mmCIF file of C-alpha atoms and ligand atoms in Angstrom:
data_model
loop_
_atom_site.group_PDB
_atom_site.id
_atom_site.type_symbol
_atom_site.label_atom_id
_atom_site.label_comp_id
_atom_site.label_asym_id
_atom_site.label_seq_id
_atom_site.Cartn_x
_atom_site.Cartn_y
_atom_site.Cartn_z
ATOM 1 C CA UNK A 1 23.902 -3.953 -1.354
ATOM 2 C CA UNK A 2 23.410 -6.348 -4.200
ATOM 3 C CA UNK A 3 23.566 -10.181 -2.359
ATOM 4 C CA UNK A 4 22.201 -13.236 -4.336
ATOM 5 C CA UNK A 5 21.409 -15.994 -1.118
ATOM 6 C CA UNK A 6 21.257 -19.800 -1.725
ATOM 7 C CA UNK A 7 19.552 -20.991 0.867
ATOM 8 C CA UNK A 8 18.756 -24.042 2.634
ATOM 9 C CA UNK A 9 17.001 -24.543 5.213
ATOM 10 C CA UNK A 10 16.813 -28.020 7.681
ATOM 11 C CA UNK A 11 14.481 -29.791 5.159
ATOM 12 C CA UNK A 12 15.736 -33.003 3.787
ATOM 13 C CA UNK A 13 13.049 -35.607 2.920
ATOM 14 C CA UNK A 14 11.429 -36.075 -0.743
ATOM 15 C CA UNK A 15 8.447 -37.577 -2.431
ATOM 16 C CA UNK A 16 10.524 -39.412 -5.330
ATOM 17 C CA UNK A 17 13.115 -41.914 -4.581
ATOM 18 C CA UNK A 18 16.391 -41.610 -7.696
ATOM 19 C CA UNK A 19 18.683 -44.625 -6.603
ATOM 20 C CA UNK A 20 21.557 -41.919 -6.520
ATOM 21 C CA UNK A 21 20.523 -39.358 -3.816
ATOM 22 C CA UNK A 22 20.468 -39.278 0.049
ATOM 23 C CA UNK A 23 17.372 -37.872 0.288
ATOM 24 C CA UNK A 24 15.038 -40.526 -1.907
ATOM 25 C CA UNK A 25 11.679 -41.313 -0.260
ATOM 26 C CA UNK A 26 13.209 -39.893 2.790
ATOM 27 C CA UNK A 27 10.835 -38.882 5.327
ATOM 28 C CA UNK A 28 10.299 -36.445 7.733
ATOM 29 C CA UNK A 29 7.951 -35.969 10.960
ATOM 30 C CA UNK A 30 5.846 -33.021 11.758
ATOM 31 C CA UNK A 31 7.513 -31.629 13.662
ATOM 32 C CA UNK A 32 10.593 -31.864 12.403
ATOM 33 C CA UNK A 33 9.092 -29.777 9.065
ATOM 34 C CA UNK A 34 7.353 -27.102 11.669
ATOM 35 C CA UNK A 35 11.207 -26.335 11.743
ATOM 36 C CA UNK A 36 12.025 -26.644 8.563
ATOM 37 C CA UNK A 37 8.891 -23.799 7.965
ATOM 38 C CA UNK A 38 9.340 -21.730 10.917
ATOM 39 C CA UNK A 39 13.336 -21.068 9.573
ATOM 40 C CA UNK A 40 11.727 -20.273 6.296
ATOM 41 C CA UNK A 41 8.983 -17.950 7.819
ATOM 42 C CA UNK A 42 11.786 -16.369 9.652
ATOM 43 C CA UNK A 43 14.210 -16.129 6.841
ATOM 44 C CA UNK A 44 11.278 -14.430 4.627
ATOM 45 C CA UNK A 45 10.981 -11.765 7.461
ATOM 46 C CA UNK A 46 14.330 -11.036 7.078
ATOM 47 C CA UNK A 47 14.320 -10.577 3.593
ATOM 48 C CA UNK A 48 11.267 -8.543 3.659
ATOM 49 C CA UNK A 49 13.442 -6.442 6.474
ATOM 50 C CA UNK A 50 16.211 -5.664 3.619
ATOM 51 C CA UNK A 51 14.224 -3.035 1.990
ATOM 52 C CA UNK A 52 17.319 -0.971 1.034
ATOM 53 C CA UNK A 53 19.184 -4.166 -0.653
ATOM 54 C CA UNK A 54 18.285 -5.408 -3.707
ATOM 55 C CA UNK A 55 18.145 -9.553 -2.953
ATOM 56 C CA UNK A 56 18.002 -12.862 -5.398
ATOM 57 C CA UNK A 57 17.024 -15.897 -3.773
ATOM 58 C CA UNK A 58 17.722 -19.225 -4.893
ATOM 59 C CA UNK A 59 16.521 -22.150 -3.278
ATOM 60 C CA UNK A 60 18.488 -25.208 -3.221
ATOM 61 C CA UNK A 61 16.988 -27.994 -0.452
ATOM 62 C CA UNK A 62 18.134 -30.927 0.747
ATOM 63 C CA UNK A 63 15.211 -33.186 -1.224
ATOM 64 C CA UNK A 64 11.911 -31.154 -2.883
ATOM 65 C CA UNK A 65 10.330 -27.936 -1.130
ATOM 66 C CA UNK A 66 8.027 -26.809 -3.445
ATOM 67 C CA UNK A 67 5.209 -29.661 -2.447
ATOM 68 C CA UNK A 68 5.393 -27.987 0.994
ATOM 69 C CA UNK A 69 2.628 -25.362 1.243
ATOM 70 C CA UNK A 70 5.453 -23.097 3.108
ATOM 71 C CA UNK A 71 7.559 -22.440 -0.029
ATOM 72 C CA UNK A 72 4.970 -21.880 -2.603
ATOM 73 C CA UNK A 73 3.762 -19.393 0.345
ATOM 74 C CA UNK A 74 7.165 -17.939 0.524
ATOM 75 C CA UNK A 75 7.551 -17.944 -3.144
ATOM 76 C CA UNK A 76 4.628 -15.803 -3.560
ATOM 77 C CA UNK A 77 5.257 -12.948 -0.685
ATOM 78 C CA UNK A 78 8.878 -12.500 -2.083
ATOM 79 C CA UNK A 79 7.766 -12.382 -5.472
ATOM 80 C CA UNK A 80 6.044 -9.310 -4.178
ATOM 81 C CA UNK A 81 8.981 -7.523 -2.487
ATOM 82 C CA UNK A 82 10.031 -4.672 -4.043
ATOM 83 C CA UNK A 83 13.816 -5.024 -3.875
ATOM 84 C CA UNK A 84 13.271 -8.551 -4.231
ATOM 85 C CA UNK A 85 15.146 -9.002 -7.711
ATOM 86 C CA UNK A 86 14.683 -12.869 -8.603
ATOM 87 C CA UNK A 87 13.239 -15.857 -6.298
ATOM 88 C CA UNK A 88 14.045 -18.615 -7.976
ATOM 89 C CA UNK A 89 14.253 -22.728 -6.489
ATOM 90 C CA UNK A 90 15.814 -26.177 -7.417
ATOM 91 C CA UNK A 91 12.716 -28.470 -8.026
ATOM 92 C CA UNK A 92 11.722 -31.779 -9.359
ATOM 93 C CA UNK A 93 8.579 -30.025 -10.728
ATOM 94 C CA UNK A 94 5.825 -32.593 -8.950
ATOM 95 C CA UNK A 95 4.148 -29.470 -7.238
ATOM 96 C CA UNK A 96 0.246 -28.772 -8.164
ATOM 97 C CA UNK A 97 1.606 -25.104 -10.667
ATOM 98 C CA UNK A 98 -2.030 -23.420 -9.283
ATOM 99 C CA UNK A 99 -0.446 -20.883 -6.524
ATOM 100 C CA UNK A 100 2.011 -19.854 -9.047
ATOM 101 C CA UNK A 101 -0.722 -17.706 -10.308
ATOM 102 C CA UNK A 102 -0.500 -15.802 -7.107
ATOM 103 C CA UNK A 103 3.106 -14.361 -7.646
ATOM 104 C CA UNK A 104 4.744 -11.512 -9.407
ATOM 105 C CA UNK A 105 5.568 -13.913 -12.254
ATOM 106 C CA UNK A 106 8.302 -11.285 -13.459
ATOM 107 C CA UNK A 107 10.453 -11.957 -10.602
ATOM 108 C CA UNK A 108 10.343 -16.188 -10.265
ATOM 109 C CA UNK A 109 12.062 -19.022 -11.770
ATOM 110 C CA UNK A 110 12.618 -22.501 -11.724
ATOM 111 C CA UNK A 111 15.523 -24.731 -11.890
ATOM 112 C CA UNK A 112 13.250 -27.823 -12.518
ATOM 113 C CA UNK A 113 14.893 -31.232 -13.027
ATOM 114 C CA UNK A 114 13.476 -34.368 -15.423
ATOM 115 C CA UNK A 115 14.126 -37.989 -13.039
ATOM 116 C CA UNK A 116 13.309 -40.608 -15.871
ATOM 117 C CA UNK A 117 13.153 -43.408 -13.211
ATOM 118 C CA UNK A 118 10.317 -41.151 -11.213
ATOM 119 C CA UNK A 119 8.086 -39.910 -13.539
ATOM 120 C CA UNK A 120 7.379 -40.697 -17.449
ATOM 121 C CA UNK A 121 8.546 -37.678 -20.013
ATOM 122 C CA UNK A 122 5.041 -37.327 -20.696
ATOM 123 C CA UNK A 123 4.162 -35.960 -17.503
ATOM 124 C CA UNK A 124 7.463 -34.246 -16.824
ATOM 125 C CA UNK A 125 7.153 -32.089 -20.167
ATOM 126 C CA UNK A 126 3.337 -31.571 -19.426
ATOM 127 C CA UNK A 127 3.811 -29.760 -16.300
ATOM 128 C CA UNK A 128 7.005 -27.680 -18.714
ATOM 129 C CA UNK A 129 3.725 -26.752 -20.685
ATOM 130 C CA UNK A 130 1.932 -25.801 -18.057
ATOM 131 C CA UNK A 131 4.874 -23.412 -17.451
ATOM 132 C CA UNK A 132 5.125 -22.030 -20.515
ATOM 133 C CA UNK A 133 1.208 -21.371 -20.759
ATOM 134 C CA UNK A 134 1.609 -19.507 -17.037
ATOM 135 C CA UNK A 135 4.590 -17.500 -18.479
ATOM 136 C CA UNK A 136 7.239 -18.871 -16.084
ATOM 137 C CA UNK A 137 10.864 -18.199 -16.810
ATOM 138 C CA UNK A 138 12.693 -22.169 -15.853
ATOM 139 C CA UNK A 139 15.226 -24.800 -16.961
ATOM 140 C CA UNK A 140 15.421 -28.088 -17.337
ATOM 141 C CA UNK A 141 17.796 -30.184 -16.432
ATOM 142 C CA UNK A 142 18.569 -34.155 -16.044
ATOM 143 C CA UNK A 143 21.759 -36.188 -15.385
ATOM 144 C CA UNK A 144 23.818 -37.269 -17.854
ATOM 145 C CA UNK A 145 23.116 -41.067 -17.258
ATOM 146 C CA UNK A 146 24.452 -43.209 -20.551
ATOM 147 C CA UNK A 147 21.374 -45.228 -19.910
ATOM 148 C CA UNK A 148 18.993 -41.923 -20.708
ATOM 149 C CA UNK A 149 20.887 -40.788 -23.535
ATOM 150 C CA UNK A 150 17.565 -41.696 -25.698
ATOM 151 C CA UNK A 151 15.261 -39.923 -23.228
ATOM 152 C CA UNK A 152 17.344 -36.628 -23.214
ATOM 153 C CA UNK A 153 17.313 -36.544 -26.889
ATOM 154 C CA UNK A 154 13.373 -36.986 -26.907
ATOM 155 C CA UNK A 155 12.867 -34.193 -24.045
ATOM 156 C CA UNK A 156 14.918 -32.052 -25.871
ATOM 157 C CA UNK A 157 12.480 -32.905 -29.104
ATOM 158 C CA UNK A 158 9.872 -32.326 -26.826
ATOM 159 C CA UNK A 159 10.525 -29.130 -24.805
ATOM 160 C CA UNK A 160 9.565 -25.670 -26.268
ATOM 161 C CA UNK A 161 12.650 -24.407 -28.097
ATOM 162 C CA UNK A 162 13.117 -21.233 -26.164
ATOM 163 C CA UNK A 163 13.782 -23.725 -22.954
ATOM 164 C CA UNK A 164 17.325 -24.648 -22.091
ATOM 165 C CA UNK A 165 18.373 -28.270 -21.182
ATOM 166 C CA UNK A 166 21.000 -28.431 -19.186
ATOM 167 C CA UNK A 167 23.187 -31.520 -18.626
ATOM 168 C CA UNK A 168 24.778 -32.575 -15.281
ATOM 169 C CA UNK A 169 27.691 -34.836 -15.759
ATOM 170 C CA UNK A 170 27.479 -38.213 -13.683
ATOM 171 C CA UNK A 171 30.931 -37.594 -12.992
ATOM 172 C CA UNK A 172 31.199 -40.025 -9.674
ATOM 173 C CA UNK A 173 32.945 -42.720 -12.258
ATOM 174 C CA UNK A 174 36.310 -41.842 -13.939
ATOM 175 C CA UNK A 175 36.115 -41.692 -17.444
ATOM 176 C CA UNK A 176 32.467 -42.141 -17.586
ATOM 177 C CA UNK A 177 31.412 -41.146 -21.541
ATOM 178 C CA UNK A 178 33.161 -41.865 -24.109
ATOM 179 C CA UNK A 179 33.834 -39.073 -27.036
ATOM 180 C CA UNK A 180 30.822 -39.612 -28.901
ATOM 181 C CA UNK A 181 28.412 -39.515 -25.880
ATOM 182 C CA UNK A 182 30.658 -36.159 -25.089
ATOM 183 C CA UNK A 183 29.406 -35.257 -28.414
ATOM 184 C CA UNK A 184 26.184 -36.168 -28.506
ATOM 185 C CA UNK A 185 25.368 -34.080 -25.224
ATOM 186 C CA UNK A 186 27.395 -31.002 -25.933
ATOM 187 C CA UNK A 187 25.167 -31.116 -28.882
ATOM 188 C CA UNK A 188 22.165 -30.707 -26.444
ATOM 189 C CA UNK A 189 23.558 -28.972 -24.298
ATOM 190 C CA UNK A 190 25.929 -26.398 -25.378
ATOM 191 C CA UNK A 191 27.831 -26.216 -21.817
ATOM 192 C CA UNK A 192 27.870 -29.875 -21.173
ATOM 193 C CA UNK A 193 31.908 -29.856 -21.513
ATOM 194 C CA UNK A 194 31.812 -26.747 -19.029
ATOM 195 C CA UNK A 195 29.838 -28.977 -16.339
ATOM 196 C CA UNK A 196 32.010 -32.187 -16.933
ATOM 197 C CA UNK A 197 35.140 -30.593 -15.739
ATOM 198 C CA UNK A 198 36.338 -30.015 -11.935
ATOM 199 C CA UNK A 199 37.522 -27.351 -12.163
ATOM 200 C CA UNK A 200 40.697 -26.322 -10.470
ATOM 201 C CA UNK A 201 39.622 -23.110 -7.789
ATOM 202 C CA UNK A 202 43.004 -23.064 -5.010
ATOM 203 C CA UNK A 203 43.678 -19.900 -4.920
ATOM 204 C CA UNK A 204 41.471 -18.499 -7.972
ATOM 205 C CA UNK A 205 38.658 -15.565 -6.997
ATOM 206 C CA UNK A 206 35.436 -16.230 -6.566
ATOM 207 C CA UNK A 207 32.274 -14.253 -5.761
ATOM 208 C CA UNK A 208 31.284 -16.514 -3.153
ATOM 209 C CA UNK A 209 31.245 -14.803 -0.011
ATOM 210 C CA UNK A 210 31.164 -11.191 -1.535
ATOM 211 C CA UNK A 211 28.235 -10.719 -3.550
ATOM 212 C CA UNK A 212 26.502 -14.586 -2.946
ATOM 213 C CA UNK A 213 26.662 -16.596 0.117
ATOM 214 C CA UNK A 214 24.754 -19.544 1.219
ATOM 215 C CA UNK A 215 22.581 -19.487 4.147
ATOM 216 C CA UNK A 216 21.079 -22.183 6.453
ATOM 217 C CA UNK A 217 18.019 -22.563 8.247
ATOM 218 C CA UNK A 218 19.640 -20.645 11.360
ATOM 219 C CA UNK A 219 20.856 -17.741 9.287
ATOM 220 C CA UNK A 220 24.617 -18.996 9.397
ATOM 221 C CA UNK A 221 27.018 -17.895 5.965
ATOM 222 C CA UNK A 222 29.308 -19.529 4.488
ATOM 223 C CA UNK A 223 30.572 -18.647 1.546
ATOM 224 C CA UNK A 224 28.798 -21.844 -0.559
ATOM 225 C CA UNK A 225 27.733 -24.745 -0.093
ATOM 226 C CA UNK A 226 30.886 -26.245 -0.710
ATOM 227 C CA UNK A 227 33.005 -24.981 2.094
ATOM 228 C CA UNK A 228 31.524 -25.891 5.368
ATOM 229 C CA UNK A 229 33.706 -23.037 7.346
ATOM 230 C CA UNK A 230 30.843 -20.273 8.523
ATOM 231 C CA UNK A 231 31.817 -16.678 8.083
ATOM 232 C CA UNK A 232 28.931 -14.682 9.993
ATOM 233 C CA UNK A 233 25.084 -14.798 10.079
ATOM 234 C CA UNK A 234 22.565 -12.994 8.997
ATOM 235 C CA UNK A 235 20.663 -12.353 11.612
ATOM 236 C CA UNK A 236 23.247 -10.768 13.629
ATOM 237 C CA UNK A 237 23.563 -6.567 13.321
ATOM 238 C CA UNK A 238 26.544 -5.877 11.117
ATOM 239 C CA UNK A 239 26.922 -9.047 9.213
ATOM 240 C CA UNK A 240 27.502 -7.034 6.380
ATOM 241 C CA UNK A 241 31.143 -7.193 7.175
ATOM 242 C CA UNK A 242 31.861 -10.500 6.507
ATOM 243 C CA UNK A 243 30.918 -10.164 2.784
ATOM 244 C CA UNK A 244 34.402 -9.568 1.354
ATOM 245 C CA UNK A 245 36.341 -10.465 -2.117
ATOM 246 C CA UNK A 246 38.091 -14.449 -0.936
ATOM 247 C CA UNK A 247 39.862 -16.590 -3.215
ATOM 248 C CA UNK A 248 39.220 -20.368 -2.642
ATOM 249 C CA UNK A 249 40.487 -22.389 -0.592
ATOM 250 C CA UNK A 250 39.082 -25.761 -2.118
ATOM 251 C CA UNK A 251 41.248 -27.738 -4.863
ATOM 252 C CA UNK A 252 38.312 -27.409 -7.510
ATOM 253 C CA UNK A 253 34.698 -26.736 -8.324
ATOM 254 C CA UNK A 254 32.680 -29.240 -9.795
ATOM 255 C CA UNK A 255 28.711 -27.897 -9.557
ATOM 256 C CA UNK A 256 26.808 -24.899 -11.476
ATOM 257 C CA UNK A 257 25.688 -23.492 -8.611
ATOM 258 C CA UNK A 258 29.649 -22.982 -7.839
ATOM 259 C CA UNK A 259 32.142 -22.645 -10.283
ATOM 260 C CA UNK A 260 29.441 -20.199 -11.793
ATOM 261 C CA UNK A 261 30.564 -17.593 -9.536
ATOM 262 C CA UNK A 262 34.239 -17.904 -10.413
ATOM 263 C CA UNK A 263 35.663 -15.168 -12.041
ATOM 264 C CA UNK A 264 37.953 -17.196 -14.244
ATOM 265 C CA UNK A 265 35.166 -19.020 -16.184
ATOM 266 C CA UNK A 266 33.392 -15.835 -16.698
ATOM 267 C CA UNK A 267 29.977 -17.049 -16.848
ATOM 268 C CA UNK A 268 28.182 -13.942 -16.006
ATOM 269 C CA UNK A 269 28.613 -13.213 -19.798
ATOM 270 C CA UNK A 270 26.740 -16.737 -20.555
ATOM 271 C CA UNK A 271 23.720 -16.373 -17.802
ATOM 272 C CA UNK A 272 23.138 -12.809 -17.592
ATOM 273 C CA UNK A 273 20.192 -12.576 -15.805
ATOM 274 C CA UNK A 274 19.792 -15.908 -15.337
ATOM 275 C CA UNK A 275 22.713 -17.273 -13.011
ATOM 276 C CA UNK A 276 20.560 -18.790 -10.522
ATOM 277 C CA UNK A 277 18.243 -19.975 -12.337
ATOM 278 C CA UNK A 278 20.719 -21.472 -15.277
ATOM 279 C CA UNK A 279 18.831 -19.956 -17.822
ATOM 280 C CA UNK A 280 22.114 -18.204 -20.819
ATOM 281 C CA UNK A 281 21.349 -15.605 -21.793
ATOM 282 C CA UNK A 282 21.004 -16.902 -25.521
ATOM 283 C CA UNK A 283 21.593 -20.577 -25.879
ATOM 284 C CA UNK A 284 20.219 -20.981 -28.993
ATOM 285 C CA UNK A 285 23.394 -19.385 -30.207
ATOM 286 C CA UNK A 286 26.081 -20.747 -27.988
ATOM 287 C CA UNK A 287 24.538 -24.312 -29.839
ATOM 288 C CA UNK A 288 25.455 -23.391 -32.884
HETATM 289 S S1 SF4 B 301 13.825 -35.935 -6.886
HETATM 290 FE FE1 SF4 B 301 16.182 -34.826 -6.350
HETATM 291 S S2 SF4 B 301 16.110 -34.412 -4.270
HETATM 292 FE FE2 SF4 B 301 14.587 -35.929 -4.335
HETATM 293 S S3 SF4 B 301 15.564 -38.101 -4.663
HETATM 294 FE FE3 SF4 B 301 15.727 -37.556 -6.696
HETATM 295 S S4 SF4 B 301 17.431 -35.796 -6.912
HETATM 296 FE FE4 SF4 B 301 17.440 -36.787 -4.667
HETATM 297 S S1 SF4 B 302 35.310 -21.743 -6.306
HETATM 298 FE FE1 SF4 B 302 33.445 -22.917 -5.759
HETATM 299 S S2 SF4 B 302 34.432 -24.127 -3.681
HETATM 300 FE FE2 SF4 B 302 35.542 -22.379 -4.193
HETATM 301 S S3 SF4 B 302 34.869 -20.391 -3.178
HETATM 302 FE FE3 SF4 B 302 33.608 -20.206 -5.068
HETATM 303 S S4 SF4 B 302 31.848 -21.367 -4.884
HETATM 304 FE FE4 SF4 B 302 33.143 -22.609 -3.479
#
């Protein structure tokens, strides 16, 4: 079985304070963090036991996970399992990076995000250059706020040319962008118009729930992070029977981690092996 898993454990805290985020500067007690560690340990052990499958994993924590040593350890351990194809994580890249040397680097990838209110561009780019030196595959992203447009231009100039910089559209305010700003952001991220759309999805085919699933700290399976109804539990025998082709019950889908799996958009052709970490197969060709 080929399966991609978006894992989100109980962790819900962050060392950053982005003002649009519910987890900003949220702290957890030692007891709460221990619950998250225990859930992750159980998940890693379950993945280890699935040696007959081919598994890819994207950690999508509520908050920042890579500052926690148990996520670093999980990355190292999972990257060495022969049946794990890919292990990726969404991160603000504020963590130390030395532990990466213990990973099988050919199997890891980082989905990094730059938060201009929390870290200087200089420090963030320095972290990216360390990833370049260590030979780690990664994408860089930023929320496309109007007030950050110049910072985004500079970031593009300072990143290595082969690194894909994605811009997440700010969709909370209707008609937020002028045509000029859409053009400016599209010249940096050729896929910005795809993200700047809530894709109608009701009744349309989507791989979520079939070859890609969302799993929480208790092993509960949901089709994706946007449909709350559970469909099974990975820790129960025979869970595979719930993995079926289905159509989407939601009116629309507006996040990369969701719409990338819709058949209609053909984004698997664009991202190839980089679907989970959001690295298009050949982003510079898309830009031309
Ligand atoms: S880094 Fe991410 S999780 Fe942390 S406050 Fe900012 S947006 Fe939220
Ligand atoms: S289209 Fe989006 S909301 Fe619908 S099933 Fe797929 S990922 Fe989930």
